[in-house]
Amino acid sequence: MISGRTLAQGAGCECKMSPDFLKAVSLCHLSKGDYDALGLCEGKNVQLKNEFGQVVLAPKVDAGLRQGMVFIPMGPWANVLVGPDTGGCGTPQFKGIEVEVEATDASVLEIRDLFRGLRRAQT
Amino acid sequence: MIVEDAICSFCGCLCDDINVEVEEGKIKRVRHACRLGSSKILGHERIKAPMIRRGGELCMVSYQEAYDRAAEILLRAQKPLLYGWASTVCEAQKKGILLAEEVGGVLDSTATVCHGPSVIGIEEKGLPGATLGQVKNRADTIVFWGCNPAEAHPRHSLRYSSNVCGRFTPEGRAGRKIVVVDVRETRTSKNADKTVIIQPGTDYEVISALRMLVAGKGDVVPDEVGGVPKAELDGLAKTLLAARFGAVFFGLGITHSRGRYKNIDNALSLVTELNSHTKFVIMPMRGHYNVGGIGQVLAWSSGFPMSVDFTRNAPYFNPGETAACDLLAKADTDAALIIAADAASNFPRAAVEALAKIPVIQIDPYENPTTLISEVVIPSAIAGVEAEGTAYRMDGMALRMRKLVDTSYPSDEEILSHILESVHRLQRGLER
Amino acid sequence: MIIKGGIVYDPANGIFGEEMDLCVDEGRMAEDGKGEVIDARGLLVMPGGVDAHSHIAGTKVNTGRIMRPDDARLGIEPRSGVCRPCTGYTVPNCYAIGYRYARMGYTTAFEAATPIIEARHTHEELEEIPILDKGALTLFGTNWEVMECVRDKDIGKLAAYVAWGLRSARGYGVKIVNPGGGEAWGFGSNVKGPNDPVPNFDVTGAEIICGLAQANEMLRLPHSIHLHFNNLGKPGNYTTALETLELLKDIKPSRMRQVVHVAHMQFSAYGGTSWRDFESKAPVIADYFNSHNHATMDLGQLLFGSATTMTADAPLEYGNARLTHNKWSNHDIELEESSGVVPMVYFRKMLVNAVQWAIGLELALLTRDPWKVLMTTDHPNGSPFINYPEVITLLMSKPKRDAEMATLHEQLPKRTSLGGIERELDWTEIAIMTRAAPARILGLEDKGHFGPGADADISIYDLRPEEVDPSRDHALVKKALAAAKYTIKSGIVVSQKGQILAAPPGRTLR
Ligand code: SF4
Ligand SMILES: [Zn+2]
């Protein structure tokens, strides 16, 4: 898995609570081959999972990708799958992460739901 | 009224040819900017008033209450983290450094989740670079490595690199060779003469192979490196050597991948070596418009360009220990001020979870996921649109951002000054 | 304020070590003063130090900091009292620059090289340097517009451009570095000397230098052109120096000053055909300065240990990087310049470095008129400015020089005349080379002297010139110079015995 910038992500990133931003970044780009192999079709989502977490995203075919590689626009959905280790250099490894991908009927979490439960208990 | 030649405060290109139509104090139209820039300059719904979380909910308060609460949090903390700084002007950054000194905190910027590895690479090897205008006027060969300006810096190619005409490059795009090296095809690679697709995480190996080929030691290069046949790499090395003036632009594709700062170190070495054959420069594609600025301001004030720990009164720098993600991953910070950046969206999930466990002060014009985990929220003027100040372009060029419209929101600099005043007042109270 | 009983050296006003009182009123020297009395009985009193050539602000300085975290760690001082935290040795942070100069009794420093387009950065840093008054020289030597005016022989237009450039860049004077070389470096080459044509522009370095000198005089600027020669840092380059100086000897100065100030002469006084037969040509250079009056120089003294080389002579820095295998930063600046930064260590046992060390001292000691020679290290190229007390004591003490030479490469005496030089500078000469002359050469009328109305920038050292013999007691002198008993800036005591008491912002001169 790699994560990175897209135009739509950039245009929405100062406005993260909007539905446009959700549409722009809760995506999982994959190759046509992988799309077909996972048996995806209109209405189906993908679930990505690794040791750091799991997240549901809407699939999008991307002709620029080779099979076995997925691209997620940078943002909170992609970061569910990123580990915090910086290897001593301060920067987490946001790209080249192994994930398991499968088709799912579950729906994509809305942004507030993604952060629900995280809030610090008031003391 | 039309403001001519305004500067776009979105990406590190800092395009300075933007025309903005202002009517009755509101921005109506933006000309010349790309989609990213105009959406930023046009703006959208703002945080209305300062808020403090009470009983789990954010409640509106006065600015003074918010400043005092922020000061209290920062002073009470043992090791507060003051993070962000990329989307604001140098004047605010200077105040932030002073605040970090006063409260004994760690100041870190968004560089540590983007070009932090580039900074470390530069510490190892130096930076053979140039201003963007030099590339425009001279470069006949341009390599985009692990970056996708067509989506992240949309006007880069038109203003500074592949497609622009200059004194010694009168034919523009037609007179240039454009090479893209990436793990996938991108919008940028559509404009390239040659795209080299490498396997993810093999940048270091591929650069090493190129160094060997450039140095005439191709015999030690295996038949395939990073999924690329040797012949193709040899062709690329020849292209580089044939340049009269070459430029390498690199992005997060190489800083975020396996090897991180080692990749940059290697790329810098490649460019240094190319200079014994021809002229070559290299430049990181900085993302946020003034992430370069916080590096500059921190360097001249503290000696170090990022991740500076002031808890012992003397600047201490050790990324891997003092960078935001490391502090959070190890629960080594007990309060955070997040300004001009959205940590909750851009940090790995575990770091966000750690952030949600400590009191967070947010200073930002807009609501974003960081708001959801903040204890104090202070809305600010949009720097570069509603507040003036200096910013540093990706090539290190300092430019002056003008104020385009009036606002009732205080600027980041003003907010930080007020928090500093509250800190001083509280400190005096504590002494007594 | 009244400073009582000091032994005052104010050579610009003909005062050479006289016991007298000094009065300050509203930040300036005055006939009488009231209020605070500072007891300076028997102590050495000089105008605040003026550094006419130092690299203290701007892109290349900050690049040096960014690429050298090792250096930052070498100079850490925690925040305390009025002081912000300090870092760095060869590339100190802004605060350290202000405090450290002030501790030594310096109150003014000039950044020696700023491209027009990057001047904003330079001023952002200058503004952040506390205490000192400062200025910046603006680069013109390899600028497209300049070269086109010179090619068209349109000196009027050139003068107009220079005036515009100085105003836009808030610059103080005209700096020329390796004329034409920056343009050649745009495509990776260099010019071989002042008569080598600049690629694509149909001009030579010699024409650029003369054109800018004429424009400089047409504008009656306070400072002359400030020149870094072609071929700097290369064996045998003393001929380039002499050849270039000859070009300028018939130009009439528009003010009572030199026509050209030569930057860091040490780096351009080299003999030999390669590093192998490298030798000092300082005596030849000093002879030229002794027999001509149109030129002044600063030393660019080299000291052993750590340095950071930084210059708008980018090809030179590439050479340094290849030579030392050290890290290398380069920065080409569109339309104007190029520049580079390379960390450096100078070694006692390396013959070349030892000869370079000797050349700076020879130049200062063999040039008879101290008004023609400024004491600098071209900070941080030859050594950081913090080591000025070392340079001054070397110039004042033959025994110190002899002791130092005994620790250096054994072949050194064959390559330099330094061992045979008996001259030891006195306090008047030091006051000229560090105060009066830099102010006069820059054209700063209110600096470097104690005449009524001059800026009340004063340094008082814990040294009794009537008792101490700098030749013998050089260690004592060095210690006293490192931390002035009082440094007074615009009438305010900013430093006392090495402790910073006040950190006012200082002005930018332009
Ligand atoms: S390229 Fe960057 S700076 Fe230029 S208009 Fe687009 S977002 Fe703004
Ligand atoms: Zn210099």
JSON list of N, CA, C and O in Angstrom, two decimals, chain C residues 237-281:
[
{"chain": "C", "resi": 237, "resn": "ASN", "atom": "N", "xyz": [47.62, 32.26, -7.63]},
{"chain": "C", "resi": 237, "resn": "ASN", "atom": "CA", "xyz": [46.60, 33.27, -7.95]},
{"chain": "C", "resi": 237, "resn": "ASN", "atom": "C", "xyz": [47.03, 34.71, -7.62]},
{"chain": "C", "resi": 237, "resn": "ASN", "atom": "O", "xyz": [46.29, 35.64, -7.89]},
{"chain": "C", "resi": 238, "resn": "TYR", "atom": "N", "xyz": [48.24, 34.89, -7.05]},
{"chain": "C", "resi": 238, "resn": "TYR", "atom": "CA", "xyz": [48.64, 36.27, -6.72]},
{"chain": "C", "resi": 238, "resn": "TYR", "atom": "C", "xyz": [48.76, 37.11, -7.99]},
{"chain": "C", "resi": 238, "resn": "TYR", "atom": "O", "xyz": [48.56, 38.31, -7.96]},
{"chain": "C", "resi": 239, "resn": "THR", "atom": "N", "xyz": [49.03, 36.46, -9.11]},
{"chain": "C", "resi": 239, "resn": "THR", "atom": "CA", "xyz": [49.13, 37.22, -10.36]},
{"chain": "C", "resi": 239, "resn": "THR", "atom": "C", "xyz": [47.76, 37.75, -10.77]},
{"chain": "C", "resi": 239, "resn": "THR", "atom": "O", "xyz": [47.64, 38.87, -11.27]},
{"chain": "C", "resi": 240, "resn": "THR", "atom": "N", "xyz": [46.73, 36.94, -10.54]},
{"chain": "C", "resi": 240, "resn": "THR", "atom": "CA", "xyz": [45.36, 37.42, -10.81]},
{"chain": "C", "resi": 240, "resn": "THR", "atom": "C", "xyz": [45.07, 38.64, -9.96]},
{"chain": "C", "resi": 240, "resn": "THR", "atom": "O", "xyz": [44.48, 39.63, -10.42]},
{"chain": "C", "resi": 241, "resn": "ALA", "atom": "N", "xyz": [45.49, 38.57, -8.68]},
{"chain": "C", "resi": 241, "resn": "ALA", "atom": "CA", "xyz": [45.25, 39.70, -7.78]},
{"chain": "C", "resi": 241, "resn": "ALA", "atom": "C", "xyz": [45.92, 40.96, -8.31]},
{"chain": "C", "resi": 241, "resn": "ALA", "atom": "O", "xyz": [45.29, 42.02, -8.43]},
{"chain": "C", "resi": 242, "resn": "LEU", "atom": "N", "xyz": [47.19, 40.85, -8.66]},
{"chain": "C", "resi": 242, "resn": "LEU", "atom": "CA", "xyz": [47.94, 42.04, -9.10]},
{"chain": "C", "resi": 242, "resn": "LEU", "atom": "C", "xyz": [47.37, 42.58, -10.41]},
{"chain": "C", "resi": 242, "resn": "LEU", "atom": "O", "xyz": [47.18, 43.80, -10.57]},
{"chain": "C", "resi": 243, "resn": "GLU", "atom": "N", "xyz": [47.08, 41.67, -11.32]},
{"chain": "C", "resi": 243, "resn": "GLU", "atom": "CA", "xyz": [46.53, 42.04, -12.62]},
{"chain": "C", "resi": 243, "resn": "GLU", "atom": "C", "xyz": [45.21, 42.80, -12.43]},
{"chain": "C", "resi": 243, "resn": "GLU", "atom": "O", "xyz": [44.95, 43.81, -13.08]},
{"chain": "C", "resi": 244, "resn": "THR", "atom": "N", "xyz": [44.38, 42.30, -11.52]},
{"chain": "C", "resi": 244, "resn": "THR", "atom": "CA", "xyz": [43.07, 42.94, -11.30]},
{"chain": "C", "resi": 244, "resn": "THR", "atom": "C", "xyz": [43.23, 44.30, -10.63]},
{"chain": "C", "resi": 244, "resn": "THR", "atom": "O", "xyz": [42.56, 45.27, -11.00]},
{"chain": "C", "resi": 245, "resn": "LEU", "atom": "N", "xyz": [44.13, 44.37, -9.67]},
{"chain": "C", "resi": 245, "resn": "LEU", "atom": "CA", "xyz": [44.34, 45.66, -8.99]},
{"chain": "C", "resi": 245, "resn": "LEU", "atom": "C", "xyz": [44.85, 46.72, -9.97]},
{"chain": "C", "resi": 245, "resn": "LEU", "atom": "O", "xyz": [44.46, 47.89, -9.89]},
{"chain": "C", "resi": 246, "resn": "GLU", "atom": "N", "xyz": [45.69, 46.29, -10.90]},
{"chain": "C", "resi": 246, "resn": "GLU", "atom": "CA", "xyz": [46.21, 47.23, -11.90]},
{"chain": "C", "resi": 246, "resn": "GLU", "atom": "C", "xyz": [45.10, 47.86, -12.74]},
{"chain": "C", "resi": 246, "resn": "GLU", "atom": "O", "xyz": [45.19, 49.01, -13.15]},
{"chain": "C", "resi": 247, "resn": "LEU", "atom": "N", "xyz": [44.05, 47.07, -12.98]},
{"chain": "C", "resi": 247, "resn": "LEU", "atom": "CA", "xyz": [42.93, 47.56, -13.80]},
{"chain": "C", "resi": 247, "resn": "LEU", "atom": "C", "xyz": [42.28, 48.80, -13.19]},
{"chain": "C", "resi": 247, "resn": "LEU", "atom": "O", "xyz": [41.65, 49.60, -13.87]},
{"chain": "C", "resi": 248, "resn": "LEU", "atom": "N", "xyz": [42.39, 48.92, -11.87]},
{"chain": "C", "resi": 248, "resn": "LEU", "atom": "CA", "xyz": [41.57, 49.90, -11.16]},
{"chain": "C", "resi": 248, "resn": "LEU", "atom": "C", "xyz": [42.35, 51.13, -10.73]},
{"chain": "C", "resi": 248, "resn": "LEU", "atom": "O", "xyz": [41.79, 52.07, -10.16]},
{"chain": "C", "resi": 249, "resn": "LYS", "atom": "N", "xyz": [43.67, 51.13, -11.02]},
{"chain": "C", "resi": 249, "resn": "LYS", "atom": "CA", "xyz": [44.48, 52.16, -10.37]},
{"chain": "C", "resi": 249, "resn": "LYS", "atom": "C", "xyz": [44.24, 53.56, -10.93]},
{"chain": "C", "resi": 249, "resn": "LYS", "atom": "O", "xyz": [44.56, 54.55, -10.27]},
{"chain": "C", "resi": 250, "resn": "ASP", "atom": "N", "xyz": [43.65, 53.67, -12.11]},
{"chain": "C", "resi": 250, "resn": "ASP", "atom": "CA", "xyz": [43.42, 55.01, -12.66]},
{"chain": "C", "resi": 250, "resn": "ASP", "atom": "C", "xyz": [42.01, 55.53, -12.45]},
{"chain": "C", "resi": 250, "resn": "ASP", "atom": "O", "xyz": [41.68, 56.63, -12.87]},
{"chain": "C", "resi": 251, "resn": "ILE", "atom": "N", "xyz": [41.18, 54.73, -11.81]},
{"chain": "C", "resi": 251, "resn": "ILE", "atom": "CA", "xyz": [39.82, 55.22, -11.54]},
{"chain": "C", "resi": 251, "resn": "ILE", "atom": "C", "xyz": [39.85, 56.20, -10.38]},
{"chain": "C", "resi": 251, "resn": "ILE", "atom": "O", "xyz": [40.52, 55.98, -9.37]},
{"chain": "C", "resi": 252, "resn": "LYS", "atom": "N", "xyz": [39.13, 57.31, -10.56]},
{"chain": "C", "resi": 252, "resn": "LYS", "atom": "CA", "xyz": [39.14, 58.35, -9.52]},
{"chain": "C", "resi": 252, "resn": "LYS", "atom": "C", "xyz": [38.07, 58.07, -8.48]},
{"chain": "C", "resi": 252, "resn": "LYS", "atom": "O", "xyz": [36.90, 57.92, -8.82]},
{"chain": "C", "resi": 253, "resn": "PRO", "atom": "N", "xyz": [38.46, 58.04, -7.21]},
{"chain": "C", "resi": 253, "resn": "PRO", "atom": "CA", "xyz": [37.41, 57.86, -6.20]},
{"chain": "C", "resi": 253, "resn": "PRO", "atom": "C", "xyz": [36.58, 59.13, -6.05]},
{"chain": "C", "resi": 253, "resn": "PRO", "atom": "O", "xyz": [37.08, 60.23, -6.19]},
{"chain": "C", "resi": 254, "resn": "SER", "atom": "N", "xyz": [35.30, 58.96, -5.79]},
{"chain": "C", "resi": 254, "resn": "SER", "atom": "CA", "xyz": [34.42, 60.13, -5.67]},
{"chain": "C", "resi": 254, "resn": "SER", "atom": "C", "xyz": [34.42, 60.65, -4.24]},
{"chain": "C", "resi": 254, "resn": "SER", "atom": "O", "xyz": [33.83, 61.67, -3.94]},
{"chain": "C", "resi": 255, "resn": "ARG", "atom": "N", "xyz": [35.07, 59.92, -3.34]},
{"chain": "C", "resi": 255, "resn": "ARG", "atom": "CA", "xyz": [35.17, 60.34, -1.94]},
{"chain": "C", "resi": 255, "resn": "ARG", "atom": "C", "xyz": [36.58, 60.10, -1.46]},
{"chain": "C", "resi": 255, "resn": "ARG", "atom": "O", "xyz": [37.37, 59.45, -2.14]},
{"chain": "C", "resi": 256, "resn": "MET", "atom": "N", "xyz": [36.86, 60.53, -0.24]},
{"chain": "C", "resi": 256, "resn": "MET", "atom": "CA", "xyz": [38.19, 60.33, 0.33]},
{"chain": "C", "resi": 256, "resn": "MET", "atom": "C", "xyz": [38.31, 58.89, 0.80]},
{"chain": "C", "resi": 256, "resn": "MET", "atom": "O", "xyz": [38.21, 58.60, 1.98]},
{"chain": "C", "resi": 257, "resn": "ARG", "atom": "N", "xyz": [38.50, 58.00, -0.12]},
{"chain": "C", "resi": 257, "resn": "ARG", "atom": "CA", "xyz": [38.64, 56.59, 0.25]},
{"chain": "C", "resi": 257, "resn": "ARG", "atom": "C", "xyz": [39.23, 55.82, -0.91]},
{"chain": "C", "resi": 257, "resn": "ARG", "atom": "O", "xyz": [39.49, 56.37, -1.98]},
{"chain": "C", "resi": 258, "resn": "GLN", "atom": "N", "xyz": [39.40, 54.52, -0.67]},
{"chain": "C", "resi": 258, "resn": "GLN", "atom": "CA", "xyz": [39.93, 53.63, -1.71]},
{"chain": "C", "resi": 258, "resn": "GLN", "atom": "C", "xyz": [38.96, 53.53, -2.90]},
{"chain": "C", "resi": 258, "resn": "GLN", "atom": "O", "xyz": [37.80, 53.91, -2.79]},
{"chain": "C", "resi": 259, "resn": "VAL", "atom": "N", "xyz": [39.46, 52.96, -4.00]},
{"chain": "C", "resi": 259, "resn": "VAL", "atom": "CA", "xyz": [38.60, 52.67, -5.15]},
{"chain": "C", "resi": 259, "resn": "VAL", "atom": "C", "xyz": [38.11, 51.23, -5.10]},
{"chain": "C", "resi": 259, "resn": "VAL", "atom": "O", "xyz": [37.06, 50.89, -5.64]},
{"chain": "C", "resi": 260, "resn": "VAL", "atom": "N", "xyz": [38.92, 50.41, -4.46]},
{"chain": "C", "resi": 260, "resn": "VAL", "atom": "CA", "xyz": [38.53, 49.01, -4.34]},
{"chain": "C", "resi": 260, "resn": "VAL", "atom": "C", "xyz": [38.95, 48.47, -2.98]},
{"chain": "C", "resi": 260, "resn": "VAL", "atom": "O", "xyz": [40.05, 48.74, -2.50]},
{"chain": "C", "resi": 261, "resn": "HIS", "atom": "N", "xyz": [38.03, 47.74, -2.37]},
{"chain": "C", "resi": 261, "resn": "HIS", "atom": "CA", "xyz": [38.40, 47.00, -1.17]},
{"chain": "C", "resi": 261, "resn": "HIS", "atom": "C", "xyz": [38.46, 45.53, -1.54]},
{"chain": "C", "resi": 261, "resn": "HIS", "atom": "O", "xyz": [37.51, 44.97, -2.09]},
{"chain": "C", "resi": 262, "resn": "VAL", "atom": "N", "xyz": [39.61, 44.92, -1.22]},
{"chain": "C", "resi": 262, "resn": "VAL", "atom": "CA", "xyz": [39.80, 43.50, -1.56]},
{"chain": "C", "resi": 262, "resn": "VAL", "atom": "C", "xyz": [39.39, 42.64, -0.36]},
{"chain": "C", "resi": 262, "resn": "VAL", "atom": "O", "xyz": [39.89, 42.81, 0.74]},
{"chain": "C", "resi": 263, "resn": "ALA", "atom": "N", "xyz": [38.48, 41.72, -0.63]},
{"chain": "C", "resi": 263, "resn": "ALA", "atom": "CA", "xyz": [38.00, 40.83, 0.43]},
{"chain": "C", "resi": 263, "resn": "ALA", "atom": "C", "xyz": [39.01, 39.71, 0.68]},
{"chain": "C", "resi": 263, "resn": "ALA", "atom": "O", "xyz": [39.64, 39.22, -0.27]},
{"chain": "C", "resi": 264, "resn": "HIS", "atom": "N", "xyz": [39.17, 39.35, 1.92]},
{"chain": "C", "resi": 264, "resn": "HIS", "atom": "CA", "xyz": [39.98, 38.21, 2.36]},
{"chain": "C", "resi": 264, "resn": "HIS", "atom": "C", "xyz": [41.20, 37.97, 1.47]},
{"chain": "C", "resi": 264, "resn": "HIS", "atom": "O", "xyz": [41.32, 36.95, 0.81]},
{"chain": "C", "resi": 265, "resn": "MET", "atom": "N", "xyz": [42.13, 38.95, 1.52]},
{"chain": "C", "resi": 265, "resn": "MET", "atom": "CA", "xyz": [43.32, 38.93, 0.67]},
{"chain": "C", "resi": 265, "resn": "MET", "atom": "C", "xyz": [44.11, 37.63, 0.80]},
{"chain": "C", "resi": 265, "resn": "MET", "atom": "O", "xyz": [44.71, 37.16, -0.17]},
{"chain": "C", "resi": 266, "resn": "GLN", "atom": "N", "xyz": [44.10, 37.06, 2.01]},
{"chain": "C", "resi": 266, "resn": "GLN", "atom": "CA", "xyz": [44.87, 35.83, 2.25]},
{"chain": "C", "resi": 266, "resn": "GLN", "atom": "C", "xyz": [44.60, 34.76, 1.19]},
{"chain": "C", "resi": 266, "resn": "GLN", "atom": "O", "xyz": [45.52, 34.09, 0.72]},
{"chain": "C", "resi": 267, "resn": "PHE", "atom": "N", "xyz": [43.33, 34.64, 0.78]},
{"chain": "C", "resi": 267, "resn": "PHE", "atom": "CA", "xyz": [42.97, 33.57, -0.16]},
{"chain": "C", "resi": 267, "resn": "PHE", "atom": "C", "xyz": [43.42, 33.88, -1.60]},
{"chain": "C", "resi": 267, "resn": "PHE", "atom": "O", "xyz": [43.21, 33.08, -2.50]},
{"chain": "C", "resi": 268, "resn": "SER", "atom": "N", "xyz": [43.99, 35.07, -1.80]},
{"chain": "C", "resi": 268, "resn": "SER", "atom": "CA", "xyz": [44.42, 35.44, -3.16]},
{"chain": "C", "resi": 268, "resn": "SER", "atom": "C", "xyz": [45.89, 35.83, -3.20]},
{"chain": "C", "resi": 268, "resn": "SER", "atom": "O", "xyz": [46.32, 36.52, -4.11]},
{"chain": "C", "resi": 269, "resn": "ALA", "atom": "N", "xyz": [46.66, 35.40, -2.22]},
{"chain": "C", "resi": 269, "resn": "ALA", "atom": "CA", "xyz": [48.09, 35.75, -2.18]},
{"chain": "C", "resi": 269, "resn": "ALA", "atom": "C", "xyz": [48.94, 34.49, -2.28]},
{"chain": "C", "resi": 269, "resn": "ALA", "atom": "O", "xyz": [49.92, 34.31, -1.57]},
{"chain": "C", "resi": 270, "resn": "TYR", "atom": "N", "xyz": [48.52, 33.59, -3.18]},
{"chain": "C", "resi": 270, "resn": "TYR", "atom": "CA", "xyz": [49.15, 32.28, -3.26]},
{"chain": "C", "resi": 270, "resn": "TYR", "atom": "C", "xyz": [50.13, 32.20, -4.43]},
{"chain": "C", "resi": 270, "resn": "TYR", "atom": "O", "xyz": [49.85, 32.59, -5.56]},
{"chain": "C", "resi": 271, "resn": "GLY", "atom": "N", "xyz": [51.30, 31.59, -4.13]},
{"chain": "C", "resi": 271, "resn": "GLY", "atom": "CA", "xyz": [52.26, 31.27, -5.18]},
{"chain": "C", "resi": 271, "resn": "GLY", "atom": "C", "xyz": [52.23, 29.79, -5.49]},
{"chain": "C", "resi": 271, "resn": "GLY", "atom": "O", "xyz": [51.39, 29.06, -4.97]},
{"chain": "C", "resi": 272, "resn": "GLY", "atom": "N", "xyz": [53.19, 29.38, -6.30]},
{"chain": "C", "resi": 272, "resn": "GLY", "atom": "CA", "xyz": [53.27, 27.96, -6.65]},
{"chain": "C", "resi": 272, "resn": "GLY", "atom": "C", "xyz": [52.43, 27.64, -7.87]},
{"chain": "C", "resi": 272, "resn": "GLY", "atom": "O", "xyz": [51.62, 28.44, -8.31]},
{"chain": "C", "resi": 273, "resn": "THR", "atom": "N", "xyz": [52.68, 26.44, -8.40]},
{"chain": "C", "resi": 273, "resn": "THR", "atom": "CA", "xyz": [51.93, 26.02, -9.58]},
{"chain": "C", "resi": 273, "resn": "THR", "atom": "C", "xyz": [50.90, 24.96, -9.21]},
{"chain": "C", "resi": 273, "resn": "THR", "atom": "O", "xyz": [50.04, 24.61, -10.01]},
{"chain": "C", "resi": 274, "resn": "SER", "atom": "N", "xyz": [51.02, 24.41, -8.02]},
{"chain": "C", "resi": 274, "resn": "SER", "atom": "CA", "xyz": [50.06, 23.40, -7.55]},
{"chain": "C", "resi": 274, "resn": "SER", "atom": "C", "xyz": [50.14, 23.39, -6.03]},
{"chain": "C", "resi": 274, "resn": "SER", "atom": "O", "xyz": [50.94, 24.10, -5.43]},
{"chain": "C", "resi": 275, "resn": "TRP", "atom": "N", "xyz": [49.33, 22.55, -5.39]},
{"chain": "C", "resi": 275, "resn": "TRP", "atom": "CA", "xyz": [49.38, 22.48, -3.93]},
{"chain": "C", "resi": 275, "resn": "TRP", "atom": "C", "xyz": [50.74, 21.96, -3.47]},
{"chain": "C", "resi": 275, "resn": "TRP", "atom": "O", "xyz": [51.15, 22.17, -2.34]},
{"chain": "C", "resi": 276, "resn": "ARG", "atom": "N", "xyz": [51.44, 21.30, -4.35]},
{"chain": "C", "resi": 276, "resn": "ARG", "atom": "CA", "xyz": [52.71, 20.70, -3.96]},
{"chain": "C", "resi": 276, "resn": "ARG", "atom": "C", "xyz": [53.80, 21.75, -3.75]},
{"chain": "C", "resi": 276, "resn": "ARG", "atom": "O", "xyz": [54.54, 21.69, -2.77]},
{"chain": "C", "resi": 277, "resn": "ASP", "atom": "N", "xyz": [53.90, 22.72, -4.67]},
{"chain": "C", "resi": 277, "resn": "ASP", "atom": "CA", "xyz": [54.92, 23.75, -4.46]},
{"chain": "C", "resi": 277, "resn": "ASP", "atom": "C", "xyz": [54.29, 25.07, -4.00]},
{"chain": "C", "resi": 277, "resn": "ASP", "atom": "O", "xyz": [54.84, 26.15, -4.19]},
{"chain": "C", "resi": 278, "resn": "PHE", "atom": "N", "xyz": [53.15, 24.93, -3.40]},
{"chain": "C", "resi": 278, "resn": "PHE", "atom": "CA", "xyz": [52.39, 26.06, -2.86]},
{"chain": "C", "resi": 278, "resn": "PHE", "atom": "C", "xyz": [53.26, 26.91, -1.92]},
{"chain": "C", "resi": 278, "resn": "PHE", "atom": "O", "xyz": [53.94, 26.39, -1.05]},
{"chain": "C", "resi": 279, "resn": "GLU", "atom": "N", "xyz": [53.20, 28.23, -2.09]},
{"chain": "C", "resi": 279, "resn": "GLU", "atom": "CA", "xyz": [53.98, 29.10, -1.20]},
{"chain": "C", "resi": 279, "resn": "GLU", "atom": "C", "xyz": [53.33, 30.47, -1.07]},
{"chain": "C", "resi": 279, "resn": "GLU", "atom": "O", "xyz": [52.43, 30.83, -1.83]},
{"chain": "C", "resi": 280, "resn": "SER", "atom": "N", "xyz": [53.80, 31.23, -0.10]},
{"chain": "C", "resi": 280, "resn": "SER", "atom": "CA", "xyz": [53.26, 32.55, 0.16]},
{"chain": "C", "resi": 280, "resn": "SER", "atom": "C", "xyz": [53.79, 33.57, -0.84]},
{"chain": "C", "resi": 280, "resn": "SER", "atom": "O", "xyz": [54.98, 33.63, -1.12]},
{"chain": "C", "resi": 281, "resn": "LYS", "atom": "N", "xyz": [52.87, 34.39, -1.37]},
{"chain": "C", "resi": 281, "resn": "LYS", "atom": "CA", "xyz": [53.30, 35.56, -2.14]},
{"chain": "C", "resi": 281, "resn": "LYS", "atom": "C", "xyz": [52.85, 36.83, -1.42]},
{"chain": "C", "resi": 281, "resn": "LYS", "atom": "O", "xyz": [52.69, 37.89, -2.02]}
]
